[in-house]
Every structure is written in structure tokens, then in C-alpha cells.
Short mmCIF file of C-alpha atoms in Angstrom, two decimals:
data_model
loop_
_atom_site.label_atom_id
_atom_site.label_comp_id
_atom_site.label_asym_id
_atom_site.label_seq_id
_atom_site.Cartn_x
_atom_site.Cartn_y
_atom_site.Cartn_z
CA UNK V 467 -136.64 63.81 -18.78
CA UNK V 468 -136.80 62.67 -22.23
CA UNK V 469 -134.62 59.69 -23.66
CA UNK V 470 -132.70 62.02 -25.79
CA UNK V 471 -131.10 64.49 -23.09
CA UNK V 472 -128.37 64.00 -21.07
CA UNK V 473 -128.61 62.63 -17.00
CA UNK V 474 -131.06 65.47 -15.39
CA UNK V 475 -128.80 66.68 -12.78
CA UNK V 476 -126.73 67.91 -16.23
CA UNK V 477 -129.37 69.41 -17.27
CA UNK V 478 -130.18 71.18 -14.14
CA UNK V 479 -127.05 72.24 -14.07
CA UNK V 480 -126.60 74.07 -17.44
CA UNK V 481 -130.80 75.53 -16.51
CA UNK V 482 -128.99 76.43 -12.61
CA UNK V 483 -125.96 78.69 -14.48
CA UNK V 484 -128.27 80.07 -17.04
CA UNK V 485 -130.90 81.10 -15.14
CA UNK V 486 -127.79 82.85 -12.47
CA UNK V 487 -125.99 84.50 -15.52
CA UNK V 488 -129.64 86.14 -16.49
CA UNK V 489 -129.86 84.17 -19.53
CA UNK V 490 -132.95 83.95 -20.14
CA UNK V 491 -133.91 87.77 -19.30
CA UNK V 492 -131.17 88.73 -21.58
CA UNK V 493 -132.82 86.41 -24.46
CA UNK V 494 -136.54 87.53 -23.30
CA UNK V 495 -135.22 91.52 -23.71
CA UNK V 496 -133.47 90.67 -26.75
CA UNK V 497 -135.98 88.63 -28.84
CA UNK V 498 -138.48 91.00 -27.94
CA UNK V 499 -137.17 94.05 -29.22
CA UNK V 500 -136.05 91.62 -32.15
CA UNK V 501 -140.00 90.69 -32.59
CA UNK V 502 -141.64 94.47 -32.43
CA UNK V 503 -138.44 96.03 -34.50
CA UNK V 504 -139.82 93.25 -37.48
CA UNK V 505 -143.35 94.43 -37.40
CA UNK V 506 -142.56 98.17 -37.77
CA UNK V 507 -142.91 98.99 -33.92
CA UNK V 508 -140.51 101.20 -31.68
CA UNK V 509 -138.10 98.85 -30.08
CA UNK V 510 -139.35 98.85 -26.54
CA UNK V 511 -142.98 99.25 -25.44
CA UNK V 512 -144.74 102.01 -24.35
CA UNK V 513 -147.70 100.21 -22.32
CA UNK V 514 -148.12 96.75 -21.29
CA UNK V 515 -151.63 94.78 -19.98
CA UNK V 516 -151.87 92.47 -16.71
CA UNK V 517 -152.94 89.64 -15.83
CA UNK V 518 -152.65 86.28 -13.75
CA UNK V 519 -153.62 82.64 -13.87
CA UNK V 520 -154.28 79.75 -11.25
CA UNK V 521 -152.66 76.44 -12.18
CA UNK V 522 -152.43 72.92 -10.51
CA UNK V 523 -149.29 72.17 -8.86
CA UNK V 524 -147.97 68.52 -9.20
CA UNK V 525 -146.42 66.54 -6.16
CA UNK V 526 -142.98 68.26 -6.61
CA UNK V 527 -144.20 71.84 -5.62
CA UNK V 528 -143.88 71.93 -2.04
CA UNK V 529 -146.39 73.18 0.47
CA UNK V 530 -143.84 76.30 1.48
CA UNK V 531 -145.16 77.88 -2.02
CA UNK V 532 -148.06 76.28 -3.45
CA UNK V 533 -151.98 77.50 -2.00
CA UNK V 534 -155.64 77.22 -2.66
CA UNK V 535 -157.74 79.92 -4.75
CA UNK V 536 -160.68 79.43 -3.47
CA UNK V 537 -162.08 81.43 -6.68
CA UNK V 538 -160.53 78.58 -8.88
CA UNK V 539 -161.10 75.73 -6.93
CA UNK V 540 -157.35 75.07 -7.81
CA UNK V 541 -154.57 74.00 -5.21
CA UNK V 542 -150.98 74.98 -6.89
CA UNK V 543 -149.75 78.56 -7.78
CA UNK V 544 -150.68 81.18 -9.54
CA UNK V 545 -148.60 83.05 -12.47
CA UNK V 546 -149.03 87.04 -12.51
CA UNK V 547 -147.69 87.87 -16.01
CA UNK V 548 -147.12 91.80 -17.61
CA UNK V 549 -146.63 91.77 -21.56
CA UNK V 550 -146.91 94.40 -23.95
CA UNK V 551 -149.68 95.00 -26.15
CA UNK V 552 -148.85 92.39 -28.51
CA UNK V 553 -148.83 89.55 -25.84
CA UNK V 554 -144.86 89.47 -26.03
CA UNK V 555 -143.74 88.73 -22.22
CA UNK V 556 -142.14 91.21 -20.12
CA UNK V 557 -142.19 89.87 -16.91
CA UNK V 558 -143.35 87.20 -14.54
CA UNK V 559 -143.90 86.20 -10.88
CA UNK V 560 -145.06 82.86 -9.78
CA UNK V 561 -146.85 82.62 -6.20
CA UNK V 562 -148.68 80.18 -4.29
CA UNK V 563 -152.15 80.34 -5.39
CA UNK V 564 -154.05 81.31 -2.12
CA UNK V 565 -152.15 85.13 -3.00
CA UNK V 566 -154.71 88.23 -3.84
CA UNK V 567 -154.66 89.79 -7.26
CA UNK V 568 -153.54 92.94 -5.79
CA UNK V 569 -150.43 91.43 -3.86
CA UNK V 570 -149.25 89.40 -6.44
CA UNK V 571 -149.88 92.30 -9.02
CA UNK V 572 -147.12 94.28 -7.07
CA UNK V 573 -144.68 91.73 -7.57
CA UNK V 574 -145.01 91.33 -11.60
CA UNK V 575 -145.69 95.51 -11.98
CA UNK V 576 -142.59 95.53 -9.92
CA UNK V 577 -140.43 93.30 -12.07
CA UNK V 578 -141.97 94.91 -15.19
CA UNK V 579 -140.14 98.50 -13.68
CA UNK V 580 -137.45 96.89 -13.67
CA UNK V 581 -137.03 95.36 -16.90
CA UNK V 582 -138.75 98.01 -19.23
CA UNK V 583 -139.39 101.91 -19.88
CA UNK V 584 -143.57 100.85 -19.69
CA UNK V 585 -145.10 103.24 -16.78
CA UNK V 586 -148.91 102.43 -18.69
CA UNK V 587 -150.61 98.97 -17.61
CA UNK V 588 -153.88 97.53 -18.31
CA UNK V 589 -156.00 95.02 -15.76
CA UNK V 590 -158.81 94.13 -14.94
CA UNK V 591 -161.04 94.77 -12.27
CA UNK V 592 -159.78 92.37 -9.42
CA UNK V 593 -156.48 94.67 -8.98
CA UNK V 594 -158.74 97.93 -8.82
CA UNK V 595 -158.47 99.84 -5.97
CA UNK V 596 -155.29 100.67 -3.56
CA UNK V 597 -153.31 98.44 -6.16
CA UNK V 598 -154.60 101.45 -8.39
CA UNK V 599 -152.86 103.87 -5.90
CA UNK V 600 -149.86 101.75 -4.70
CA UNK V 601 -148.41 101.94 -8.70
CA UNK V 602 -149.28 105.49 -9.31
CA UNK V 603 -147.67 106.17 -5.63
CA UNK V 604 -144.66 104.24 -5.94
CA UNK V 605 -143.47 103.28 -9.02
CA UNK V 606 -145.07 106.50 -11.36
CA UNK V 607 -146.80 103.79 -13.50
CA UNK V 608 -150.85 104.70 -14.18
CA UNK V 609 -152.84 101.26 -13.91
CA UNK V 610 -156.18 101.45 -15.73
CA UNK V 611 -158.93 99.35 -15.19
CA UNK V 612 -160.54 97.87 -17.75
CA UNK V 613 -164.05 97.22 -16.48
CA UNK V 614 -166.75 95.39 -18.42
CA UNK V 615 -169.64 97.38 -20.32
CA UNK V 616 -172.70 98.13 -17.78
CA UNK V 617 -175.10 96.42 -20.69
CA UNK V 618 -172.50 93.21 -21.56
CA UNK V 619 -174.28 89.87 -21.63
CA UNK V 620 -172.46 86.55 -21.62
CA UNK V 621 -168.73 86.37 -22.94
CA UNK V 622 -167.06 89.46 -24.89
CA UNK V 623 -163.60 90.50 -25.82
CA UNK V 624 -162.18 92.77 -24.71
CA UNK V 625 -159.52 93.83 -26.56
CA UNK V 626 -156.84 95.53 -24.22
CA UNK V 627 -157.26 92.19 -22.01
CA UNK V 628 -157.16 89.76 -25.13
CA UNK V 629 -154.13 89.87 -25.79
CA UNK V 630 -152.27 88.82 -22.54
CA UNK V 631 -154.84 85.92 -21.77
CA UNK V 632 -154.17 84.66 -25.24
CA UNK V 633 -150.48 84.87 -23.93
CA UNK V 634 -151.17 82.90 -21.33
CA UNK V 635 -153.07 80.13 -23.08
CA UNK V 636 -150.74 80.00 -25.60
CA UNK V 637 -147.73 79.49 -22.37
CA UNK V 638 -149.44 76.07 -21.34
CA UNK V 639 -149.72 74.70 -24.72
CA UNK V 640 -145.79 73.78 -23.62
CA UNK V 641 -146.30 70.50 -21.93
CA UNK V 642 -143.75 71.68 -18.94
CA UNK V 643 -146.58 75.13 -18.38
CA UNK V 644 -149.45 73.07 -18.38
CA UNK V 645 -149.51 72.48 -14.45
CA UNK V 646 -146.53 73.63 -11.77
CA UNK V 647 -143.78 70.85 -11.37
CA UNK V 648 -141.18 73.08 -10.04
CA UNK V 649 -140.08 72.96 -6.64
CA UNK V 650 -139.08 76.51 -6.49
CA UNK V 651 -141.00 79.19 -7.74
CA UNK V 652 -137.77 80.95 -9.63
CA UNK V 653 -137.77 78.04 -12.02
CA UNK V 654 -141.18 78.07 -12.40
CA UNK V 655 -140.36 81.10 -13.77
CA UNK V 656 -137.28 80.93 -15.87
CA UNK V 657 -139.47 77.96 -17.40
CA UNK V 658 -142.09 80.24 -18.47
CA UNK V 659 -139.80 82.24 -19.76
CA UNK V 660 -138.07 79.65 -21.85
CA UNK V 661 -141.95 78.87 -23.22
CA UNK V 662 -142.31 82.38 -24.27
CA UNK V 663 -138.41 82.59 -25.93
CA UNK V 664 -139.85 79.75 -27.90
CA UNK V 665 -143.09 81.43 -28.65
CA UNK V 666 -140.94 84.79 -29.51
CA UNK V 667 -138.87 82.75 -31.61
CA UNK V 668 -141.47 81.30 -34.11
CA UNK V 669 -143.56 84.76 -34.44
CA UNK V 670 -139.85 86.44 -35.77
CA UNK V 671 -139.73 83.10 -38.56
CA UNK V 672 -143.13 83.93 -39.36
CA UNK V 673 -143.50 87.41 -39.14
CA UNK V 674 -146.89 87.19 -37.45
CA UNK V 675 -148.52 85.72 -34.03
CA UNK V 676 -148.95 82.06 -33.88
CA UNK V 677 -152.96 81.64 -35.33
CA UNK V 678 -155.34 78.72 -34.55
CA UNK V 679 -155.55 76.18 -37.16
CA UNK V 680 -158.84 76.11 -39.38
CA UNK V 681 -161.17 73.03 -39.07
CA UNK V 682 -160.65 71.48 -41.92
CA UNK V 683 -163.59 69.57 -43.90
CA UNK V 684 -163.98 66.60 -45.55
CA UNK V 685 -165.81 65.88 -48.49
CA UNK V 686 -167.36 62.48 -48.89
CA UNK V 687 -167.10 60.70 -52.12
#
């Protein structure tokens, strides 16, 4: 905990009541709409893309929730995020790692129901198949795949996947996203969400997504 915060247990707390009150849906909802509304869009999304990530866990997550993905070669959890089609977050579930794409997938589809009108979701090819049929089935919401070109060779973007792996890249930039060091899962998750309030936050002062920062040169004299 840095120097300049109170005792930790204060902390957790205030993060305890917050995160019990909703808090940070509320904010995630509200900055959201707040974010498209500035850059001429409807105020709640239409379609949203999926996606997931593997992180290391640290010593604190415990063994009831943490997992291998083989895949990966990563022992920790994995993060199963749904934004919309501007990488803005709408919802989040944080498993132990050794979950499938398809199980986890039902969890953050599910939350994304929940929490938004979007019934149109991009992913990728690991949740094709009865994933494809479970959301059509049982929530109404139409999953399409977004499969690589037959003649692709080497790395491409694609763009209705870009945008939520940028998301996600731009999530561990925060120090506390970078691996798991939450001993539940829930505040593994409230804590991503707090990364992308504070990602939400400086896109609205700027009016634009965050952008990587140009190499600068330097001219010898």
C-alpha cells in the first residue's frame, strides 16, 4: 500500500462498501454512456466484441481459484472481458485459468445481459461452437465468429477483435492488472473495473482513445 494512503484494512474497507453498494458498476454504466454520448454515439451500445486473457497470479491468490492454461503456460486466472466496439468495458468475469473459453465466455456474455441492451457479440474462434448455440438459445444474443482469412500469413488485424485486446493491454498498464494479487476473484474484478473507470475517465478529458506515444528522434549536433 503506498506511503500516502491510510492503514489498508481502511482502505479495504471503503473498496468492501463500494464494491457492495455497486459502486463501481454504477460509475462503469455511467462514464460509459458519458464517453460514447461525447463522440456523437447513441448512449448505450448496440454490439459488443469478446475476449479473455491468462495472467499470473501472485502468492495471495489462493489455489481454490487460481489454475493452469496449459495453452499459456501461465498458472493464475484468466479475465473474460465483453466491451463495446470502442473497447469501453461492459463487463467482466475473472476465473481460475485452467477454465475453457467457452465456459468462462458464459459467465462474461451472461453479466454483459445483464448490464446492457447488446444481444450482438464478436469472438473469436476458441468460443465457436455450442457456446455459438448456448447464447442464441438462452440469452437471444447472436455470437459471431470472427475467423481468420483462409490465405492470412503471419500477424493481421483484425478489426472487430482489435479493439477489445487493445482494451485489455491497455487494463495491465495499471500496475495492480498487471498479474492477479487478489484473493477473491470479485475484487479481482471490481479492480479491473476501477482500471477501466480510470481509462474511461481520461478518453472523456481528451475526447479521444488513449494513443501510443511516437518515438521521438534525436538529432546529433
Amino acid at each position: 500500500m503506498p506511503a500516502d494512503l491510510p492503514p489498508w484494512q481502511t482502505v479495504y474497507w471503503h473498496f468492501a462498501r463500494w464494491e457492495d453498494a455497486g459502486v463501481t458498476e454504477k460509475l462503469l454504466t455511467a462514464l460509459r454512456i458519458k464517453a460514447r454520448t461525447a463522440q456523437g454515439r447513441e448512449p448505450e451500445p448496440s454490439a459488443g466484441v469478446l475476449d479473455r486473457q491468462s495472467v499470473k497470479g501472485a502468492d495471495t491468490v489462493g489455489t481454490d481459484s487460481r489454475g493452469y492454461d496449459a495453452s499459456k503456460k501461465i498458472d493464475g486466472r484468466k479475465r473474460f472481458i465483453v466491451t463495446e466496439t470502442a473497447g469501453l468495458l461492459i463487463a467482466v468475469a475473472v476465473l481460475a485459468a485452467s477454465w475453457q473459453d467457452p465456459d468462462g465466455g458464459k459467465t462474461a456474455l451472461l453479466g454483459m445481459y445483464l448490464r446492457s441492451p447488446v444481444r450482438h457479440v464478436f469472438a473469436d474462434q476458441g468460443f465457436a461452437g455450442r457456446f455459438v448455440d448456448w447464447a442464441r438459445d438462452t440469452l437471444k444474443t447472436t455470437v459471431e465468429i470472427v475467423r481468420k482469412p483462409a490465405d492470412q500469413q503471419g500477424f493481421a488485424v483484425h478489426p472487430r477483435r482489435w479493439v477489445v485486446e487493445g482494451t485489455l493491454a491497455r487494463l495491465t498498464a495499471h500496475r495492480r492488472v498487471a498479474r492477479d494479487y487478489e484473493r477473491h476473484p470479485e475484487a479481482s474484478e471490481a479492480v479491473i473495473r476501477w482500471a477501466a473507470i480510470n481509462g474511461m475517465l481520461g478518453r472523456i478529458t481528451r475526447g479521444h482513445p488513449a494513443q501510443s506515444q511516437l518515438r521521438r528522434t534525436f538529432a546529433w549536433i
